[in-house]
Short mmCIF file of C-alpha atoms in Angstrom, two decimals:
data_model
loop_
_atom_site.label_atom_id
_atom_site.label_comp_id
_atom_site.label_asym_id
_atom_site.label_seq_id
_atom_site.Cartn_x
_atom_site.Cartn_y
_atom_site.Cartn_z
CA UNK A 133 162.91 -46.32 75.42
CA UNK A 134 163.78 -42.75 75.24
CA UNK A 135 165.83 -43.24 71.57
CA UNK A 136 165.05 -44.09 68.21
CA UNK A 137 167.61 -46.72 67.13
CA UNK A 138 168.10 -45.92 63.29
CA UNK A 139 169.91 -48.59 61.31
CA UNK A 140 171.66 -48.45 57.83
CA UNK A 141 173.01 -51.78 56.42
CA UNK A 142 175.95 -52.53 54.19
CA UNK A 143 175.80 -56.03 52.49
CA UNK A 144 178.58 -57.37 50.99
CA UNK A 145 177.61 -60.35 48.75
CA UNK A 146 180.32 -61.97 46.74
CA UNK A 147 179.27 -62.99 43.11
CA UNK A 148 179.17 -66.86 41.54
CA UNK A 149 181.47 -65.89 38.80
CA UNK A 150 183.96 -68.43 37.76
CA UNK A 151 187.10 -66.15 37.77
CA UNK A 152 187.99 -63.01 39.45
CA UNK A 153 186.34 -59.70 38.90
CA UNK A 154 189.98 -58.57 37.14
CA UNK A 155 192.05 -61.01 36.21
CA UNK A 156 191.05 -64.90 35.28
CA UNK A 157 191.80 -66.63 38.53
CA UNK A 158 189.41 -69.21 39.85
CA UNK A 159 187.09 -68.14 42.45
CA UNK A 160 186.32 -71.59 43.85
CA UNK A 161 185.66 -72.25 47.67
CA UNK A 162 188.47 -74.22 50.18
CA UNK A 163 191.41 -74.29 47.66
CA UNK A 164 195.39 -74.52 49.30
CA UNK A 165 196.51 -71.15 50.29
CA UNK A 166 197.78 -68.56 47.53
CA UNK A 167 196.88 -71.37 45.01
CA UNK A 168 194.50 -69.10 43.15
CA UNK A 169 196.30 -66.05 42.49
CA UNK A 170 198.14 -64.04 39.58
CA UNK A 171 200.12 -61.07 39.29
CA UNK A 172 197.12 -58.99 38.84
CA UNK A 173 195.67 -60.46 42.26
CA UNK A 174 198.55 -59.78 43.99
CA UNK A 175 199.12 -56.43 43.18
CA UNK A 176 202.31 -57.03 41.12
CA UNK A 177 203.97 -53.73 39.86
CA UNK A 178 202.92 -53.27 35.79
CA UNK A 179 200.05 -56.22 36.20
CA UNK A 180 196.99 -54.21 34.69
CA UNK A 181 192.91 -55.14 35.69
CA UNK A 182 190.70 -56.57 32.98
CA UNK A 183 187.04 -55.96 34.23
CA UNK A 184 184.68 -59.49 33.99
CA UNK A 185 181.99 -58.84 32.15
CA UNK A 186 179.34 -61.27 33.72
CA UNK A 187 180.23 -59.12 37.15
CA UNK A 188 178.79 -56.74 35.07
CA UNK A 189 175.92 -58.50 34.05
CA UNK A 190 175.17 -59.78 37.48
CA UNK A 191 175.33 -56.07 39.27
CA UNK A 192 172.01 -54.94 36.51
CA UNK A 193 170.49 -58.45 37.57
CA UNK A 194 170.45 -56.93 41.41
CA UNK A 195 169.62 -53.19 40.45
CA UNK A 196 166.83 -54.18 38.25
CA UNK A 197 165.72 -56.89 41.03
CA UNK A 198 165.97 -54.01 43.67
CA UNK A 199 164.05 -51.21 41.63
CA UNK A 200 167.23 -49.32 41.06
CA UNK A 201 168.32 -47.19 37.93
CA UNK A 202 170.84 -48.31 36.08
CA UNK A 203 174.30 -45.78 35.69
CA UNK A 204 174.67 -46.16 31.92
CA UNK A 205 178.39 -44.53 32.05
CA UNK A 206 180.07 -45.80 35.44
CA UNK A 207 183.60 -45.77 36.67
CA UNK A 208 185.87 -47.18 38.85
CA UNK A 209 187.88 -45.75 41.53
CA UNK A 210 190.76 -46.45 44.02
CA UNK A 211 190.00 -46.46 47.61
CA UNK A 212 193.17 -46.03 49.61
CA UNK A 213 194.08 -47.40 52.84
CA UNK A 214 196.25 -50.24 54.26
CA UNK A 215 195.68 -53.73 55.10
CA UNK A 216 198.31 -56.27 55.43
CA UNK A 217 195.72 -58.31 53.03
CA UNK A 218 194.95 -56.29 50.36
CA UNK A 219 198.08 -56.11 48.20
CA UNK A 220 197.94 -53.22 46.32
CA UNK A 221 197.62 -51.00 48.99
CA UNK A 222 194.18 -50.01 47.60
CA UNK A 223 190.98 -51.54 46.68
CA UNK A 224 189.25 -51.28 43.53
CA UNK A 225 186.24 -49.64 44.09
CA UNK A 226 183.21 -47.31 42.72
CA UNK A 227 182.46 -44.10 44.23
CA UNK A 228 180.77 -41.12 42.62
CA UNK A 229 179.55 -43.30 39.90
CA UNK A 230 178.34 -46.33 41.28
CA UNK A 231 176.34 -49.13 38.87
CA UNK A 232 173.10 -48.69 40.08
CA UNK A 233 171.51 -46.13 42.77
CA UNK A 234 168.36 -44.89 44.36
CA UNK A 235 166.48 -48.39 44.82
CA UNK A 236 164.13 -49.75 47.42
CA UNK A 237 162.80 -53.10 48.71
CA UNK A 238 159.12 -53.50 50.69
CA UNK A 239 159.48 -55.49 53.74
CA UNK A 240 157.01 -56.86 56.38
CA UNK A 241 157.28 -56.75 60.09
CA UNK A 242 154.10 -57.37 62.48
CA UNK A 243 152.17 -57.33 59.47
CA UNK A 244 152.51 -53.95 58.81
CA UNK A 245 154.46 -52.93 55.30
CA UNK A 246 157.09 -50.63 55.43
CA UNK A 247 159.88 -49.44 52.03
CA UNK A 248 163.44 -49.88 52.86
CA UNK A 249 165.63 -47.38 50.57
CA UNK A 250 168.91 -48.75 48.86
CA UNK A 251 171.44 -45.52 48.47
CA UNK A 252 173.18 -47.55 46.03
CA UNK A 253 174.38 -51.18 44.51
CA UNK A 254 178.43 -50.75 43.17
CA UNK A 255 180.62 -53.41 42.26
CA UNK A 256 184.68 -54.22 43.87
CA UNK A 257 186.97 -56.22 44.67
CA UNK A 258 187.55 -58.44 47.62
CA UNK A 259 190.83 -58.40 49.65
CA UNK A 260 192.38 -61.44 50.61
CA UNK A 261 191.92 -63.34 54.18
CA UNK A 262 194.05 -62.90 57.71
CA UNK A 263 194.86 -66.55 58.88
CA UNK A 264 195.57 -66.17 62.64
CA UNK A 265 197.53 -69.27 64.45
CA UNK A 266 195.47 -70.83 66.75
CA UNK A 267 198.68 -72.60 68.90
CA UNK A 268 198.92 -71.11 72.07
CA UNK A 269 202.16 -68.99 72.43
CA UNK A 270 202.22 -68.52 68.48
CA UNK A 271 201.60 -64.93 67.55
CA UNK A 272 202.19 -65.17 63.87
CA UNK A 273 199.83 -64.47 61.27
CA UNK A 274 199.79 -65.71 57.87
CA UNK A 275 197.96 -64.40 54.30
CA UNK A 276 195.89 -66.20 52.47
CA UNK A 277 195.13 -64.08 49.09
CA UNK A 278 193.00 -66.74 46.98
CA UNK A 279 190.27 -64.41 48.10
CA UNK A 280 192.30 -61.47 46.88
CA UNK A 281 189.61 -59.94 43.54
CA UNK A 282 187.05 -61.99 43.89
CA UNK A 283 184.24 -59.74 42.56
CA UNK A 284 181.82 -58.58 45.30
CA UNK A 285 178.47 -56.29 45.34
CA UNK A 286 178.25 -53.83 47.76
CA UNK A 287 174.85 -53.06 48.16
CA UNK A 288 174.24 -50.01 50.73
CA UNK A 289 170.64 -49.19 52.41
CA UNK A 290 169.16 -45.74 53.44
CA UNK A 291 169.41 -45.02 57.33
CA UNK A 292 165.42 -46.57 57.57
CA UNK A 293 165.01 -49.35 59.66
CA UNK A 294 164.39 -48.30 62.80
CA UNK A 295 164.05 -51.81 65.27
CA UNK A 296 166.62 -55.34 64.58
CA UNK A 297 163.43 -56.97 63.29
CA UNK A 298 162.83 -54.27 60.55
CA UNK A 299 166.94 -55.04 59.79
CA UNK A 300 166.79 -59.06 60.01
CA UNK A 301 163.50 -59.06 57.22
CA UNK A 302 165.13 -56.27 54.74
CA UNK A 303 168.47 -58.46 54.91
CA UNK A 304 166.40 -61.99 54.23
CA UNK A 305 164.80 -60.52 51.58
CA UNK A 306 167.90 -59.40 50.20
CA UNK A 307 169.50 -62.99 51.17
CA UNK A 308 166.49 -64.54 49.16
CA UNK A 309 166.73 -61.98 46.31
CA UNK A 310 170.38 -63.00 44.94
CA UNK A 311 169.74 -66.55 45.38
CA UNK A 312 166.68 -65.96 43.29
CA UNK A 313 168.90 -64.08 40.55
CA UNK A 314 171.37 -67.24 40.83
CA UNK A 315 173.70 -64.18 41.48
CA UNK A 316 175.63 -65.97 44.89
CA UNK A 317 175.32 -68.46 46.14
CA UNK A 318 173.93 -67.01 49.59
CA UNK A 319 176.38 -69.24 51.91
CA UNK A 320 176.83 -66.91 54.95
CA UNK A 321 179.27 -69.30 57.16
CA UNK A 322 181.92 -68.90 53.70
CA UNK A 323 181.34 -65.13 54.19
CA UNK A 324 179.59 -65.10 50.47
CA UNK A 325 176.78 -62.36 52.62
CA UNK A 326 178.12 -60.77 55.07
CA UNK A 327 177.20 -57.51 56.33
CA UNK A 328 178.01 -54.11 58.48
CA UNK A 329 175.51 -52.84 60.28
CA UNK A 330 175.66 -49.18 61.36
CA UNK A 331 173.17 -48.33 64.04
CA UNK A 332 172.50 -45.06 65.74
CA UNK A 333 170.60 -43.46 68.65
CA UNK A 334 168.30 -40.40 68.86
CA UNK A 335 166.08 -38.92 70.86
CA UNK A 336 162.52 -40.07 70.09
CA UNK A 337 161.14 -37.01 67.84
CA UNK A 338 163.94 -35.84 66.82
CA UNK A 339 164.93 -35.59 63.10
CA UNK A 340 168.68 -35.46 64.10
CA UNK A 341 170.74 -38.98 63.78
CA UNK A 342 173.13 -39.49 66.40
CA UNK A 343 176.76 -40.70 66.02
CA UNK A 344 176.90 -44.15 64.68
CA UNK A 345 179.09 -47.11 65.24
CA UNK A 346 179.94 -49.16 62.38
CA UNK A 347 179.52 -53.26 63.24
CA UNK A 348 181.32 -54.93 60.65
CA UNK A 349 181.45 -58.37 58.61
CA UNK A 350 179.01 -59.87 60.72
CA UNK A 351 177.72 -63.47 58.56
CA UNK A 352 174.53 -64.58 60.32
CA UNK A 353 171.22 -63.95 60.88
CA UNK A 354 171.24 -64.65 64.36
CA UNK A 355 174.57 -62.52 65.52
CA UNK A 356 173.08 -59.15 63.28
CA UNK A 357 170.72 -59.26 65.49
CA UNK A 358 172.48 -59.81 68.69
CA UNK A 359 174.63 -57.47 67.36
CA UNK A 360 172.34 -54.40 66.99
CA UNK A 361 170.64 -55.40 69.68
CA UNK A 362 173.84 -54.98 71.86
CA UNK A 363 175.05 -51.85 70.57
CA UNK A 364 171.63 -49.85 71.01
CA UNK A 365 171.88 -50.98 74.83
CA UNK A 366 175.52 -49.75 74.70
CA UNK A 367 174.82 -46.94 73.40
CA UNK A 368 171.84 -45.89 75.73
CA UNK A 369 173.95 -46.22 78.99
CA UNK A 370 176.84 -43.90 77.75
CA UNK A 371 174.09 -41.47 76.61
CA UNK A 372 172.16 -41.92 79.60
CA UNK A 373 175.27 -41.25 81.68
CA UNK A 374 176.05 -37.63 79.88
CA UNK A 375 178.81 -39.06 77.70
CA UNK A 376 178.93 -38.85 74.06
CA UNK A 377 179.25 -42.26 71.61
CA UNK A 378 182.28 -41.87 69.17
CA UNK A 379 182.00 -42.76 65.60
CA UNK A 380 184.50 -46.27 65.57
CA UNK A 381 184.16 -49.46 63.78
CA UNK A 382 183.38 -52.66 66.27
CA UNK A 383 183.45 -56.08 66.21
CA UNK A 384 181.02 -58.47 67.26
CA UNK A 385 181.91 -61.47 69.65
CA UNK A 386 179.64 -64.42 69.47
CA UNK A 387 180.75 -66.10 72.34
CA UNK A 388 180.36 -63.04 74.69
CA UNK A 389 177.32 -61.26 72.52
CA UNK A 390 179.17 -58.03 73.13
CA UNK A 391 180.66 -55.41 70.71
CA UNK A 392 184.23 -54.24 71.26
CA UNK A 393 186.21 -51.38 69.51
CA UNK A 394 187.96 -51.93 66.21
CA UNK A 395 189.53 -48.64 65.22
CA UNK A 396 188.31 -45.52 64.83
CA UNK A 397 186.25 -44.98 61.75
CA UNK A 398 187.65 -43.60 58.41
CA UNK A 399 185.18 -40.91 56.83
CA UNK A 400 184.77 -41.16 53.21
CA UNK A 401 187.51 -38.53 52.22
CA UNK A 402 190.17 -40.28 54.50
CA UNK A 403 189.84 -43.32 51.46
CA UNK A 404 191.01 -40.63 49.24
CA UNK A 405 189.17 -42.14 46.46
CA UNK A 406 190.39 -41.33 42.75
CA UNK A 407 189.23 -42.64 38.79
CA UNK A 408 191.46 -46.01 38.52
CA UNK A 409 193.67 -44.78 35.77
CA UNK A 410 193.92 -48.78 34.20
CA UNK A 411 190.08 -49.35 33.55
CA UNK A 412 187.95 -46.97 30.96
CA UNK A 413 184.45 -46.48 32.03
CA UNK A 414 182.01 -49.05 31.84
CA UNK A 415 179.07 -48.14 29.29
CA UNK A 416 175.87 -49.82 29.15
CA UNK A 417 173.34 -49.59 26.81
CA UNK A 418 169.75 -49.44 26.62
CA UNK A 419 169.74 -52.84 24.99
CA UNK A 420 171.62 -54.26 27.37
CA UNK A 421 169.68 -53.23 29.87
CA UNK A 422 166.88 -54.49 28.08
CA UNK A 423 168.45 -57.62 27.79
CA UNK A 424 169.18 -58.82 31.00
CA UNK A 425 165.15 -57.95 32.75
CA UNK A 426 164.12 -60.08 29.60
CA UNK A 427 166.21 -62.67 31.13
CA UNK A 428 165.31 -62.09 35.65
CA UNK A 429 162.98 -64.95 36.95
CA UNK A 430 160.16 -64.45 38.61
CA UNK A 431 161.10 -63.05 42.01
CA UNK A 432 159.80 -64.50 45.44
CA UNK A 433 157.16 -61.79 46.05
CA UNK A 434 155.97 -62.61 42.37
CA UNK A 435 155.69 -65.82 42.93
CA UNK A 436 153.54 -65.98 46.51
CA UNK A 437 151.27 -64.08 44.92
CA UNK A 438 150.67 -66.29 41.77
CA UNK A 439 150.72 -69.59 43.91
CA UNK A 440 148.01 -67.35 46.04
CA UNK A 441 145.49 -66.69 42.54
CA UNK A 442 146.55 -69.15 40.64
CA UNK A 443 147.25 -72.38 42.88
CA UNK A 444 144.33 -71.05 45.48
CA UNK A 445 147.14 -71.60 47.99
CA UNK A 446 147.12 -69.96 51.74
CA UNK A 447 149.35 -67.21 52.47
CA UNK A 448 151.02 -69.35 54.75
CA UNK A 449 151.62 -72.00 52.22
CA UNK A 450 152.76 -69.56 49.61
CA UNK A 451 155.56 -68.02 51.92
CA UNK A 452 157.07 -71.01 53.01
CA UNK A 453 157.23 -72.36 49.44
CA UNK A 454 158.62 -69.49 48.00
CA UNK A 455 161.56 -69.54 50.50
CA UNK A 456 163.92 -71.38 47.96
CA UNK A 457 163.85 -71.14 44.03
CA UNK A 458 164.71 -74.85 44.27
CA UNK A 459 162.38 -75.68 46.72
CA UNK A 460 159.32 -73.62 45.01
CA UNK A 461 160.49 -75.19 41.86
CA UNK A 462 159.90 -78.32 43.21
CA UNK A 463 156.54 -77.84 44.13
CA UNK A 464 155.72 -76.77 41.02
CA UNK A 465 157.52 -79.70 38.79
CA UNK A 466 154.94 -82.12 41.26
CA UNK A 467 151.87 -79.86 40.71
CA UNK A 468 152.00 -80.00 37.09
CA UNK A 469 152.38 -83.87 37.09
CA UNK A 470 149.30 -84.02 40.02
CA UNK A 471 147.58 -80.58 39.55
CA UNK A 472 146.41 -80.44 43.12
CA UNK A 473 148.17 -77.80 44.44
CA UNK A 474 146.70 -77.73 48.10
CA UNK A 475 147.71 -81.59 48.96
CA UNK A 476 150.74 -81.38 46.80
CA UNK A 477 151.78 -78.36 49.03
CA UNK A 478 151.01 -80.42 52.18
CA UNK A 479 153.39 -83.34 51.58
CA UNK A 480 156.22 -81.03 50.88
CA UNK A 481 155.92 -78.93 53.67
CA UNK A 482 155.69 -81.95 55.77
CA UNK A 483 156.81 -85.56 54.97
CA UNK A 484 159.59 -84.03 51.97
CA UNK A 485 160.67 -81.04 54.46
CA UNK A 486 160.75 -83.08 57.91
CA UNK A 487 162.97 -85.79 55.89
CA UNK A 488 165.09 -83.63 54.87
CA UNK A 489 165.75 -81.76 58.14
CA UNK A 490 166.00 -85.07 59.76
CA UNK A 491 168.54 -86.25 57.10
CA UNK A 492 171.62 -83.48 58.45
CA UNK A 493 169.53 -80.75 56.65
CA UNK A 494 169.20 -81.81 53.43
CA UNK A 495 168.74 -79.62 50.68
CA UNK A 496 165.99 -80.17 48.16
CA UNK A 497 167.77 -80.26 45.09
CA UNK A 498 169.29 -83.58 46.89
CA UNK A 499 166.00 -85.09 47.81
CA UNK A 500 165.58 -88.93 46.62
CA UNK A 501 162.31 -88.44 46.23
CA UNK A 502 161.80 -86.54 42.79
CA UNK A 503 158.43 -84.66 41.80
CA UNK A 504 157.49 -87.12 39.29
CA UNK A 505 157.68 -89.98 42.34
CA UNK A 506 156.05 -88.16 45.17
CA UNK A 507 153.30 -87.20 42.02
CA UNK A 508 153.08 -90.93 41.81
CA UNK A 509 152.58 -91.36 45.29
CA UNK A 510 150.00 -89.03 45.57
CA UNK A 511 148.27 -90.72 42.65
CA UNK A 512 147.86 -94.19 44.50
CA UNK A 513 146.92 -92.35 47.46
CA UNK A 514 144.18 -90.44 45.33
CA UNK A 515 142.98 -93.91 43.39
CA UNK A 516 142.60 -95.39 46.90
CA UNK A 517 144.97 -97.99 46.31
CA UNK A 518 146.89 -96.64 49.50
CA UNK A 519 145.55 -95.02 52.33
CA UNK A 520 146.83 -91.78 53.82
CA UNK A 521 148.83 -93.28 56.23
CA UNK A 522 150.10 -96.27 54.40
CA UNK A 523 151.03 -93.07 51.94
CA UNK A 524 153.44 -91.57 54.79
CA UNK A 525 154.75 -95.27 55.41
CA UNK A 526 155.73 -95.56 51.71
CA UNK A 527 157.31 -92.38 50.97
CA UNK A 528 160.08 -92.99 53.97
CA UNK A 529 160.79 -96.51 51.95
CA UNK A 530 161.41 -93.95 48.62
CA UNK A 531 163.14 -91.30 50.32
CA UNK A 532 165.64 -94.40 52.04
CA UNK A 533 165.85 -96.32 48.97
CA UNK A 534 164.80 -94.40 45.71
CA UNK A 535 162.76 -96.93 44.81
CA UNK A 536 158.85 -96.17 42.78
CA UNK A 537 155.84 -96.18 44.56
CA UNK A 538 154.37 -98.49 43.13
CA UNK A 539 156.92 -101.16 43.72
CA UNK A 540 157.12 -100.54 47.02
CA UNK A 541 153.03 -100.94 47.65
CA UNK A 542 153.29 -104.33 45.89
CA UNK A 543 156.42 -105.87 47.30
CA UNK A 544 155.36 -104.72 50.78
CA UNK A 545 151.83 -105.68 50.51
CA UNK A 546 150.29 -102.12 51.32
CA UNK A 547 147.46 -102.21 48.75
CA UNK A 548 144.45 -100.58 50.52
CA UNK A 549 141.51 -103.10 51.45
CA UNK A 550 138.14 -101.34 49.58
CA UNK A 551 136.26 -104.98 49.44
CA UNK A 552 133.04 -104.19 51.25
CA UNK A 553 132.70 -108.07 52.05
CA UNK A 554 136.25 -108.05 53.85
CA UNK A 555 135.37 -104.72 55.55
CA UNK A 556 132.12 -105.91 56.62
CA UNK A 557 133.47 -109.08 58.12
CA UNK A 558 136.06 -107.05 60.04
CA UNK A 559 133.10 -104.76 61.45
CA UNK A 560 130.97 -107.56 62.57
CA UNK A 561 134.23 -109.02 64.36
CA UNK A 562 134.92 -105.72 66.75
CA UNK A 563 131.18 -105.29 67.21
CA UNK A 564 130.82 -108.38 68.70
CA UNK A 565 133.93 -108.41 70.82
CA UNK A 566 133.17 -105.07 72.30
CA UNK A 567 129.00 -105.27 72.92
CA UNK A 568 129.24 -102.86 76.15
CA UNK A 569 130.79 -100.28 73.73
CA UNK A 570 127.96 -100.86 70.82
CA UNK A 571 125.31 -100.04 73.61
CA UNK A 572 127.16 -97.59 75.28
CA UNK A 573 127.08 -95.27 71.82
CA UNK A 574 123.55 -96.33 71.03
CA UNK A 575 122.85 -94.85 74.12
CA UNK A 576 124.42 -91.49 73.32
CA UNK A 577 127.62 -91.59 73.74
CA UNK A 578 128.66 -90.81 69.87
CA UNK A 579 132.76 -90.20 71.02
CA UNK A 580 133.46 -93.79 70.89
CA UNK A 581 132.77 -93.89 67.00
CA UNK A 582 136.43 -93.23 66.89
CA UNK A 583 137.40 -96.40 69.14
CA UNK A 584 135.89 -98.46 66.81
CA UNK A 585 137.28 -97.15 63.66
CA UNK A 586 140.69 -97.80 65.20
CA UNK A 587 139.93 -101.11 66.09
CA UNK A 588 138.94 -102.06 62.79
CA UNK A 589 141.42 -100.41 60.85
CA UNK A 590 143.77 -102.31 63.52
CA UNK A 591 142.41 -105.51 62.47
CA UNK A 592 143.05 -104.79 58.49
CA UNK A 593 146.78 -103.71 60.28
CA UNK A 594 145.81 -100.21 58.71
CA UNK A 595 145.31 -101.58 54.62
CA UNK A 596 141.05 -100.95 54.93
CA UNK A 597 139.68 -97.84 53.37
CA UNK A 598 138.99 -95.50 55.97
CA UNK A 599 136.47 -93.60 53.92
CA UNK A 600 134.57 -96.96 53.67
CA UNK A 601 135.01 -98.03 57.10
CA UNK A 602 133.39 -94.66 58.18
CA UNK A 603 130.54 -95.11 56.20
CA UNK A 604 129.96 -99.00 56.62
CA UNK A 605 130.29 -98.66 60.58
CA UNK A 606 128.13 -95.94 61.08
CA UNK A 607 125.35 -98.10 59.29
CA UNK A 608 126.19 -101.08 61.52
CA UNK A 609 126.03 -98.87 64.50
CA UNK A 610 122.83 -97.42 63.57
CA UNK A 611 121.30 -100.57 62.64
#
């Protein structure tokens, strides 16, 4: 390509608070229309904003997780303009004085490390939802303002990604960074993360951004990207053509994975933005401050690298386990009842991971099969009472029915066979009823070791101790 594609990101991610950021309306998902509203929500002449403290709370949380400073004396301001959902006619806001500013996040693409700059983190209000009929020949839309306050973070990049894979891992990170701080709840397809994308083209070399478009509430992975992708190729034919791209917000359509014009896009100014005259400035102290890092847990990137020196796990590992706080946790609640990291890390990225995908997607916190059982199936598995593939057997009978280990082993009959006599019996058996084989490997050929392991672990219907078999065959084969 002959452009630079330079992408800024605005990330909208709405907070787990139980009430409004105003006013002491429930914020809960999937309630009846207008059931969750007040006069404050609605905009009611006379109904006066009381600010939520935890929102408060929660915005440090992300500007501390995010490297930001922390405005000690911010304000709130009124951003005019009209929507047929947002009742007021304005939207509470920050502006000049935003919580926190002038943050950054690190972020890996091709294995190459690159800083990601966050302009600033300021809380607001949400407005309330369009419901469009979907009855052909209805054109009537109705509101839905439950949504109406619900306290959101707005948390606004620097203009320094520069490809839709550099965008996709800085907004992941993010994604992984408030469901870390237990901040939101992270679900994109309820529109708790959304984002707006605003993406650029210049001439490679040039230190001059071009005219953006703005792509806006876009909630998945998946459509960002086809999104950007899109509008750089859009934007390269009208260049490439002579014309010039105009500064508009656009929508994204999944079904067509094309862009399409909005409106024309409002500059900062046009918002006529003004100091809400019904809330004081919010003061934080140093203390408070203070307060809330002593209570942040340990962040992903904090904890990779600890399961890395501590646990002696693989990069690999590490990243995949850190990709959940619940799902990390888990792996640590087993390690510290069966402190071997490596196998315990195994059997949750496999047999606990692939049942839970194959069980509608499970998540782990709903897994059957609790650290303290899967630690005891590892422990029969490490005593040799099981082998490792009786192991897999048992753990889908716990993930189906709940039940221990233990009682599954002994009701089914799995305990592994480690009796040398019983072993040796079984060898003698397959020797003799395969004698072309025996000769055949005396005489060199050393690959049909495994056929005969198989056949006597077949004749103990898997229960025999492979470790044993191994070492009892090879003697008989020698001999």
């Amino acid at each position: 390509m002959k452009y630079q594609v330079v992408i800024g990101l605005e990330v909208h991610t709405q907070l787990t608070t139980n009430t409004k950021i105003f006013c002491g309306c429930s914020t809960r998902f999937g309630a009846e229309p207008n059931s969750q509203t007040c006069p404050v929500c609605l905009g009611f002449p006379g109904a006066l904003p009381v600010l939520n403290q935890q929102v408060v709370e929660y915005a440090i949380r992300a500007g501390l997780a995010t490297n930001c400073s922390i405005t000690q004396r911010n304000v709130f301001a009124r951003k005019n303009y009209f929507y047929p959902d947002l009742p007021k006619g304005y939207q509470i806001s920050q502006f000049d004085l935003p919580i926190c500013q002038h943050g950054h996040l690190d972020i890996e693409v091709e294995g190459e490390t690159k800083r990601i700059g966050i302009t600033r983190i300021h809380m607001e209000e949400d407005a309330g939802k369009l419901v469009h009929a979907d009855i052909p020949g209805v054109d009537d839309s109705c509101v839905d303002l439950n949504r109406a306050c619900t306290p959101l973070l707005e948390i606004v990049s620097e203009p320094d990604m520069r490809s839709p894979d550099e965008a996709i891992a800085y907004l992941k990170k993010l994604h992984q960074i408030v469901m870390y701080l237990g901040i939101c709840d992270g679900n994109l397809e309820e529109g708790s993360f959304r984002c707006d994308a605003n993406v650029s083209l210049m001439p490679v070399g040039s230190t001059v951004f071009g005219t953006r478009a703005e792509l806006k509430n876009i909630n998945s992975f998946k459509f960002i990207k086809q999104a950007i992708e899109y509008e750089i190729e859009r934007q390269a034919e009208i260049l490439d053509d002579g014309g010039k791209v105009v500064q508009e917000t656009r929508l994204f359509d999944p079904n067509t994975g094309t862009t399409r014009s909005m409106r024309g896009k409002e500059e900062a100014h046009d918002y006529r933005y003004f100091p809400d005259p019904d809330l004081v400035p919010v003061i934080i102290s140093d203390d408070w401050i203070e307060n809330v890092r002593g209570g942040l847990p340990e962040l992903p990137e904090a904890k990779r690298a600890r399961f890395m020196s501590d646990l002696g796990l693989p990069e690999y590992d590490a990243e995949v386990l850190v990709a959940s706080r619940e799902l990390a946790q888990y792996f640590e609640d087993t390690v510290a009842l069966f402190p071997q990291a490596k196998t315990v890390s195994n059997w949750v990225m496999g047999e606990v991971t692939r049942a839970l995908n194959d069980d509608n997607n499970r998540s782990i916190a709903e897994c059957p099969v609790t650290p303290a059982l899967l630690a005891d199936l590892l422990k029969l598995m490490e005593k040799g009472t099981i082998s490792g593939k009786i192991a897999k057997t048992v753990f889908d009978e716990m993930y189906k029915t709940g039940k221990a280990p233990e009682k599954i082993v002994e009701e089914k009959g799995l305990v592994q066979v480690s009796d040398t006599g019983a072993i040796e019996a079984m060898i003698d058996e397959v020797l003799e009823k395969n004698p072309g084989q025996v000769a055949e490997y005396r005489g060199g050929k050393e690959t049909l070791f495994g056929f005969f392991v198989g056949q006597v672990m077949r004749a103990s219907k898997g229960k025999a101790n492979p470790a044993v078999v191994n070492e009892m065959l090879l003697k008989k084969l020698q001999g």
